[in-house]
C-alpha cells in the first residue's frame, strides 16, 4: 500500500460528519417526564420494533437534538453507551433523556432496560453528561414509564 493511500485511509477514519436537519422540535424545554414522553411518543410511539431515542439537552434543558440511536427487533434493542454519548457530544449536550418504545404497548421495564439505563448513567457521569431520565413509551403519550420516577435513577 502506497503512503498516499495510507494517509487517505487515516483521513477517512478520523472524519466525523454530522448532518443537522431542522425538525419539529425547536428548542422545546423539558421540565418533566411528561414533556419528554410527548416528544418521544411523537417520534417512536407507534413503531413496530424497539427504537432507542436520545434527546440531547442544553444547559437550560432545551432540546438540541433528537437522535434515533438504534432500531432493534420486536422485543429488544441493543444499545451501547458509547453511541448514546457520541450523540450527546456531537450535539453539545449538557444532559440527555433517553427513551425507547415497547411495541407490545406494555411500558413495564425489563431487567435489560434497567441495566442499560444504569450503564448509560455511569458513562455519562464520567463524561459530565447527566442522564436525566430513561423512558419507556407506547403509542399513547400518557402511557409511559419514567425510570427516574420509579427510583431506578
PDB file of C-alpha atoms in Angstrom:
ATOM      1  CA  UNK A   1       0.000   0.000   0.000  1.00  0.00           C
ATOM      2  CA  UNK A   2       1.414   3.356  -1.020  1.00  0.00           C
ATOM      3  CA  UNK A   3       1.986   6.099   1.547  1.00  0.00           C
ATOM      4  CA  UNK A   4      -0.665   8.333  -0.060  1.00  0.00           C
ATOM      5  CA  UNK A   5      -3.273   5.539   0.186  1.00  0.00           C
ATOM      6  CA  UNK A   6      -2.420   5.027   3.861  1.00  0.00           C
ATOM      7  CA  UNK A   7      -2.858   8.728   4.578  1.00  0.00           C
ATOM      8  CA  UNK A   8      -6.225   8.758   2.780  1.00  0.00           C
ATOM      9  CA  UNK A   9      -7.320   5.775   4.891  1.00  0.00           C
ATOM     10  CA  UNK A  10      -6.325   7.567   8.112  1.00  0.00           C
ATOM     11  CA  UNK A  11      -8.128  10.687   6.963  1.00  0.00           C
ATOM     12  CA  UNK A  12     -11.336   8.708   6.461  1.00  0.00           C
ATOM     13  CA  UNK A  13     -11.041   7.056   9.878  1.00  0.00           C
ATOM     14  CA  UNK A  14     -10.950  10.365  11.753  1.00  0.00           C
ATOM     15  CA  UNK A  15     -13.670  12.118   9.769  1.00  0.00           C
ATOM     16  CA  UNK A  16     -16.851  12.684  11.728  1.00  0.00           C
ATOM     17  CA  UNK A  17     -19.742  14.214   9.927  1.00  0.00           C
ATOM     18  CA  UNK A  18     -22.948  15.421  11.455  1.00  0.00           C
ATOM     19  CA  UNK A  19     -25.905  16.408   9.361  1.00  0.00           C
ATOM     20  CA  UNK A  20     -28.358  18.745  11.041  1.00  0.00           C
ATOM     21  CA  UNK A  21     -31.900  18.960   9.772  1.00  0.00           C
ATOM     22  CA  UNK A  22     -34.491  21.283  11.222  1.00  0.00           C
ATOM     23  CA  UNK A  23     -37.202  19.229  12.848  1.00  0.00           C
ATOM     24  CA  UNK A  24     -40.496  19.638  14.577  1.00  0.00           C
ATOM     25  CA  UNK A  25     -38.892  20.097  17.988  1.00  0.00           C
ATOM     26  CA  UNK A  26     -37.314  23.540  18.079  1.00  0.00           C
ATOM     27  CA  UNK A  27     -35.712  24.312  21.432  1.00  0.00           C
ATOM     28  CA  UNK A  28     -38.589  22.762  23.330  1.00  0.00           C
ATOM     29  CA  UNK A  29     -37.849  22.751  27.082  1.00  0.00           C
ATOM     30  CA  UNK A  30     -38.046  19.510  29.039  1.00  0.00           C
ATOM     31  CA  UNK A  31     -39.415  20.286  32.501  1.00  0.00           C
ATOM     32  CA  UNK A  32     -40.952  16.905  33.337  1.00  0.00           C
ATOM     33  CA  UNK A  33     -41.011  13.268  32.246  1.00  0.00           C
ATOM     34  CA  UNK A  34     -44.324  14.005  30.502  1.00  0.00           C
ATOM     35  CA  UNK A  35     -42.648  16.654  28.316  1.00  0.00           C
ATOM     36  CA  UNK A  36     -40.007  14.140  27.205  1.00  0.00           C
ATOM     37  CA  UNK A  37     -42.594  11.381  26.740  1.00  0.00           C
ATOM     38  CA  UNK A  38     -44.661  13.638  24.479  1.00  0.00           C
ATOM     39  CA  UNK A  39     -41.654  14.177  22.206  1.00  0.00           C
ATOM     40  CA  UNK A  40     -40.547  10.534  22.275  1.00  0.00           C
ATOM     41  CA  UNK A  41     -44.063   9.281  21.551  1.00  0.00           C
ATOM     42  CA  UNK A  42     -44.265  11.585  18.555  1.00  0.00           C
ATOM     43  CA  UNK A  43     -41.101  10.021  17.103  1.00  0.00           C
ATOM     44  CA  UNK A  44     -41.251   6.346  18.128  1.00  0.00           C
ATOM     45  CA  UNK A  45     -44.534   5.558  19.884  1.00  0.00           C
ATOM     46  CA  UNK A  46     -46.116   3.634  17.031  1.00  0.00           C
ATOM     47  CA  UNK A  47     -43.017   1.790  15.759  1.00  0.00           C
ATOM     48  CA  UNK A  48     -43.372  -1.955  15.229  1.00  0.00           C
ATOM     49  CA  UNK A  49     -39.844  -2.588  16.580  1.00  0.00           C
ATOM     50  CA  UNK A  50     -37.997  -1.260  19.579  1.00  0.00           C
ATOM     51  CA  UNK A  51     -36.360   2.050  18.738  1.00  0.00           C
ATOM     52  CA  UNK A  52     -33.922   3.782  21.097  1.00  0.00           C
ATOM     53  CA  UNK A  53     -34.116   7.582  21.049  1.00  0.00           C
ATOM     54  CA  UNK A  54     -31.764  10.153  22.571  1.00  0.00           C
ATOM     55  CA  UNK A  55     -32.970  13.656  23.428  1.00  0.00           C
ATOM     56  CA  UNK A  56     -29.906  15.881  23.756  1.00  0.00           C
ATOM     57  CA  UNK A  57     -30.455  18.897  26.000  1.00  0.00           C
ATOM     58  CA  UNK A  58     -28.558  22.126  26.546  1.00  0.00           C
ATOM     59  CA  UNK A  59     -27.889  23.741  29.937  1.00  0.00           C
ATOM     60  CA  UNK A  60     -31.450  25.122  30.049  1.00  0.00           C
ATOM     61  CA  UNK A  61     -32.968  21.665  29.328  1.00  0.00           C
ATOM     62  CA  UNK A  62     -33.943  22.745  25.830  1.00  0.00           C
ATOM     63  CA  UNK A  63     -33.771  20.089  23.109  1.00  0.00           C
ATOM     64  CA  UNK A  64     -30.641  20.455  20.968  1.00  0.00           C
ATOM     65  CA  UNK A  65     -31.199  17.229  19.043  1.00  0.00           C
ATOM     66  CA  UNK A  66     -33.403  14.163  18.751  1.00  0.00           C
ATOM     67  CA  UNK A  67     -31.488  11.115  17.549  1.00  0.00           C
ATOM     68  CA  UNK A  68     -32.679   7.603  16.690  1.00  0.00           C
ATOM     69  CA  UNK A  69     -29.742   5.773  18.184  1.00  0.00           C
ATOM     70  CA  UNK A  70     -30.762   2.209  17.407  1.00  0.00           C
ATOM     71  CA  UNK A  71     -33.541   0.176  15.831  1.00  0.00           C
ATOM     72  CA  UNK A  72     -33.929  -3.303  17.258  1.00  0.00           C
ATOM     73  CA  UNK A  73     -36.334  -6.192  16.948  1.00  0.00           C
ATOM     74  CA  UNK A  74     -39.865  -6.652  18.240  1.00  0.00           C
ATOM     75  CA  UNK A  75     -38.657  -7.236  21.799  1.00  0.00           C
ATOM     76  CA  UNK A  76     -35.137  -5.853  22.125  1.00  0.00           C
ATOM     77  CA  UNK A  77     -32.822  -3.045  21.131  1.00  0.00           C
ATOM     78  CA  UNK A  78     -29.117  -3.439  21.761  1.00  0.00           C
ATOM     79  CA  UNK A  79     -27.742  -0.064  22.726  1.00  0.00           C
ATOM     80  CA  UNK A  80     -24.196   0.756  23.717  1.00  0.00           C
ATOM     81  CA  UNK A  81     -23.490   3.787  25.915  1.00  0.00           C
ATOM     82  CA  UNK A  82     -20.751   4.990  23.531  1.00  0.00           C
ATOM     83  CA  UNK A  83     -23.349   5.510  20.765  1.00  0.00           C
ATOM     84  CA  UNK A  84     -25.613   7.418  23.123  1.00  0.00           C
ATOM     85  CA  UNK A  85     -22.775   9.635  24.364  1.00  0.00           C
ATOM     86  CA  UNK A  86     -21.429  10.190  20.856  1.00  0.00           C
ATOM     87  CA  UNK A  87     -24.767  11.786  20.011  1.00  0.00           C
ATOM     88  CA  UNK A  88     -24.643  13.964  23.129  1.00  0.00           C
ATOM     89  CA  UNK A  89     -21.065  15.080  22.475  1.00  0.00           C
ATOM     90  CA  UNK A  90     -21.617  15.880  18.778  1.00  0.00           C
ATOM     91  CA  UNK A  91     -24.681  17.956  19.680  1.00  0.00           C
ATOM     92  CA  UNK A  92     -23.073  19.862  22.572  1.00  0.00           C
ATOM     93  CA  UNK A  93     -25.287  18.196  25.146  1.00  0.00           C
ATOM     94  CA  UNK A  94     -25.176  19.136  28.797  1.00  0.00           C
ATOM     95  CA  UNK A  95     -27.605  16.331  29.637  1.00  0.00           C
ATOM     96  CA  UNK A  96     -29.744  13.715  27.939  1.00  0.00           C
ATOM     97  CA  UNK A  97     -33.050  11.916  28.232  1.00  0.00           C
ATOM     98  CA  UNK A  98     -33.229   8.512  26.588  1.00  0.00           C
ATOM     99  CA  UNK A  99     -36.393   6.730  25.542  1.00  0.00           C
ATOM    100  CA  UNK A 100     -37.393   3.572  23.800  1.00  0.00           C
ATOM    101  CA  UNK A 101     -40.704   2.074  22.866  1.00  0.00           C
ATOM    102  CA  UNK A 102     -42.213  -1.283  23.666  1.00  0.00           C
ATOM    103  CA  UNK A 103     -44.117  -2.494  20.579  1.00  0.00           C
ATOM    104  CA  UNK A 104     -46.247  -4.635  22.927  1.00  0.00           C
ATOM    105  CA  UNK A 105     -47.598  -1.324  24.327  1.00  0.00           C
ATOM    106  CA  UNK A 106     -46.730  -2.574  27.824  1.00  0.00           C
ATOM    107  CA  UNK A 107     -44.303   0.009  29.230  1.00  0.00           C
ATOM    108  CA  UNK A 108     -43.139  -2.079  32.203  1.00  0.00           C
ATOM    109  CA  UNK A 109     -39.302  -2.128  32.311  1.00  0.00           C
ATOM    110  CA  UNK A 110     -37.331  -5.337  31.848  1.00  0.00           C
ATOM    111  CA  UNK A 111     -34.106  -6.168  33.688  1.00  0.00           C
ATOM    112  CA  UNK A 112     -32.254  -5.260  30.496  1.00  0.00           C
ATOM    113  CA  UNK A 113     -33.961  -1.843  30.361  1.00  0.00           C
ATOM    114  CA  UNK A 114     -32.791  -1.114  33.898  1.00  0.00           C
ATOM    115  CA  UNK A 115     -29.250  -2.426  33.257  1.00  0.00           C
ATOM    116  CA  UNK A 116     -28.806  -0.317  30.102  1.00  0.00           C
ATOM    117  CA  UNK A 117     -30.064   2.752  31.965  1.00  0.00           C
ATOM    118  CA  UNK A 118     -27.540   2.174  34.760  1.00  0.00           C
ATOM    119  CA  UNK A 119     -24.669   1.793  32.245  1.00  0.00           C
ATOM    120  CA  UNK A 120     -25.627   4.968  30.383  1.00  0.00           C
ATOM    121  CA  UNK A 121     -25.878   6.874  33.658  1.00  0.00           C
ATOM    122  CA  UNK A 122     -22.431   5.653  34.743  1.00  0.00           C
ATOM    123  CA  UNK A 123     -20.741   6.539  31.450  1.00  0.00           C
ATOM    124  CA  UNK A 124     -22.482   9.912  31.416  1.00  0.00           C
ATOM    125  CA  UNK A 125     -21.171  10.694  34.893  1.00  0.00           C
ATOM    126  CA  UNK A 126     -17.613  10.046  33.655  1.00  0.00           C
ATOM    127  CA  UNK A 127     -18.140  12.446  30.749  1.00  0.00           C
ATOM    128  CA  UNK A 128     -20.082  15.113  32.632  1.00  0.00           C
ATOM    129  CA  UNK A 129     -23.280  14.441  30.644  1.00  0.00           C
ATOM    130  CA  UNK A 130     -26.113  13.757  33.057  1.00  0.00           C
ATOM    131  CA  UNK A 131     -28.790  11.206  32.243  1.00  0.00           C
ATOM    132  CA  UNK A 132     -31.927  12.982  33.457  1.00  0.00           C
ATOM    133  CA  UNK A 133     -34.366  10.166  32.730  1.00  0.00           C
ATOM    134  CA  UNK A 134     -34.944   6.958  30.830  1.00  0.00           C
ATOM    135  CA  UNK A 135     -38.435   6.473  29.451  1.00  0.00           C
ATOM    136  CA  UNK A 136     -40.367   3.568  28.033  1.00  0.00           C
ATOM    137  CA  UNK A 137     -43.127   4.844  25.770  1.00  0.00           C
ATOM    138  CA  UNK A 138     -46.086   3.423  23.886  1.00  0.00           C
ATOM    139  CA  UNK A 139     -48.378   4.830  21.221  1.00  0.00           C
ATOM    140  CA  UNK A 140     -50.237   6.762  23.932  1.00  0.00           C
ATOM    141  CA  UNK A 141     -48.277   9.772  25.284  1.00  0.00           C
ATOM    142  CA  UNK A 142     -49.956   9.310  28.672  1.00  0.00           C
ATOM    143  CA  UNK A 143     -48.971   5.637  28.949  1.00  0.00           C
ATOM    144  CA  UNK A 144     -45.260   5.606  29.672  1.00  0.00           C
ATOM    145  CA  UNK A 145     -42.832   4.707  32.442  1.00  0.00           C
ATOM    146  CA  UNK A 146     -40.146   7.035  33.783  1.00  0.00           C
ATOM    147  CA  UNK A 147     -37.324   5.019  35.313  1.00  0.00           C
ATOM    148  CA  UNK A 148     -36.406   8.082  37.358  1.00  0.00           C
ATOM    149  CA  UNK A 149     -39.904   8.275  38.830  1.00  0.00           C
ATOM    150  CA  UNK A 150     -39.717   4.523  39.546  1.00  0.00           C
ATOM    151  CA  UNK A 151     -36.475   5.058  41.500  1.00  0.00           C
ATOM    152  CA  UNK A 152     -34.023   3.417  39.105  1.00  0.00           C
ATOM    153  CA  UNK A 153     -32.084   6.670  38.524  1.00  0.00           C
TER     154      UNK A 153
END
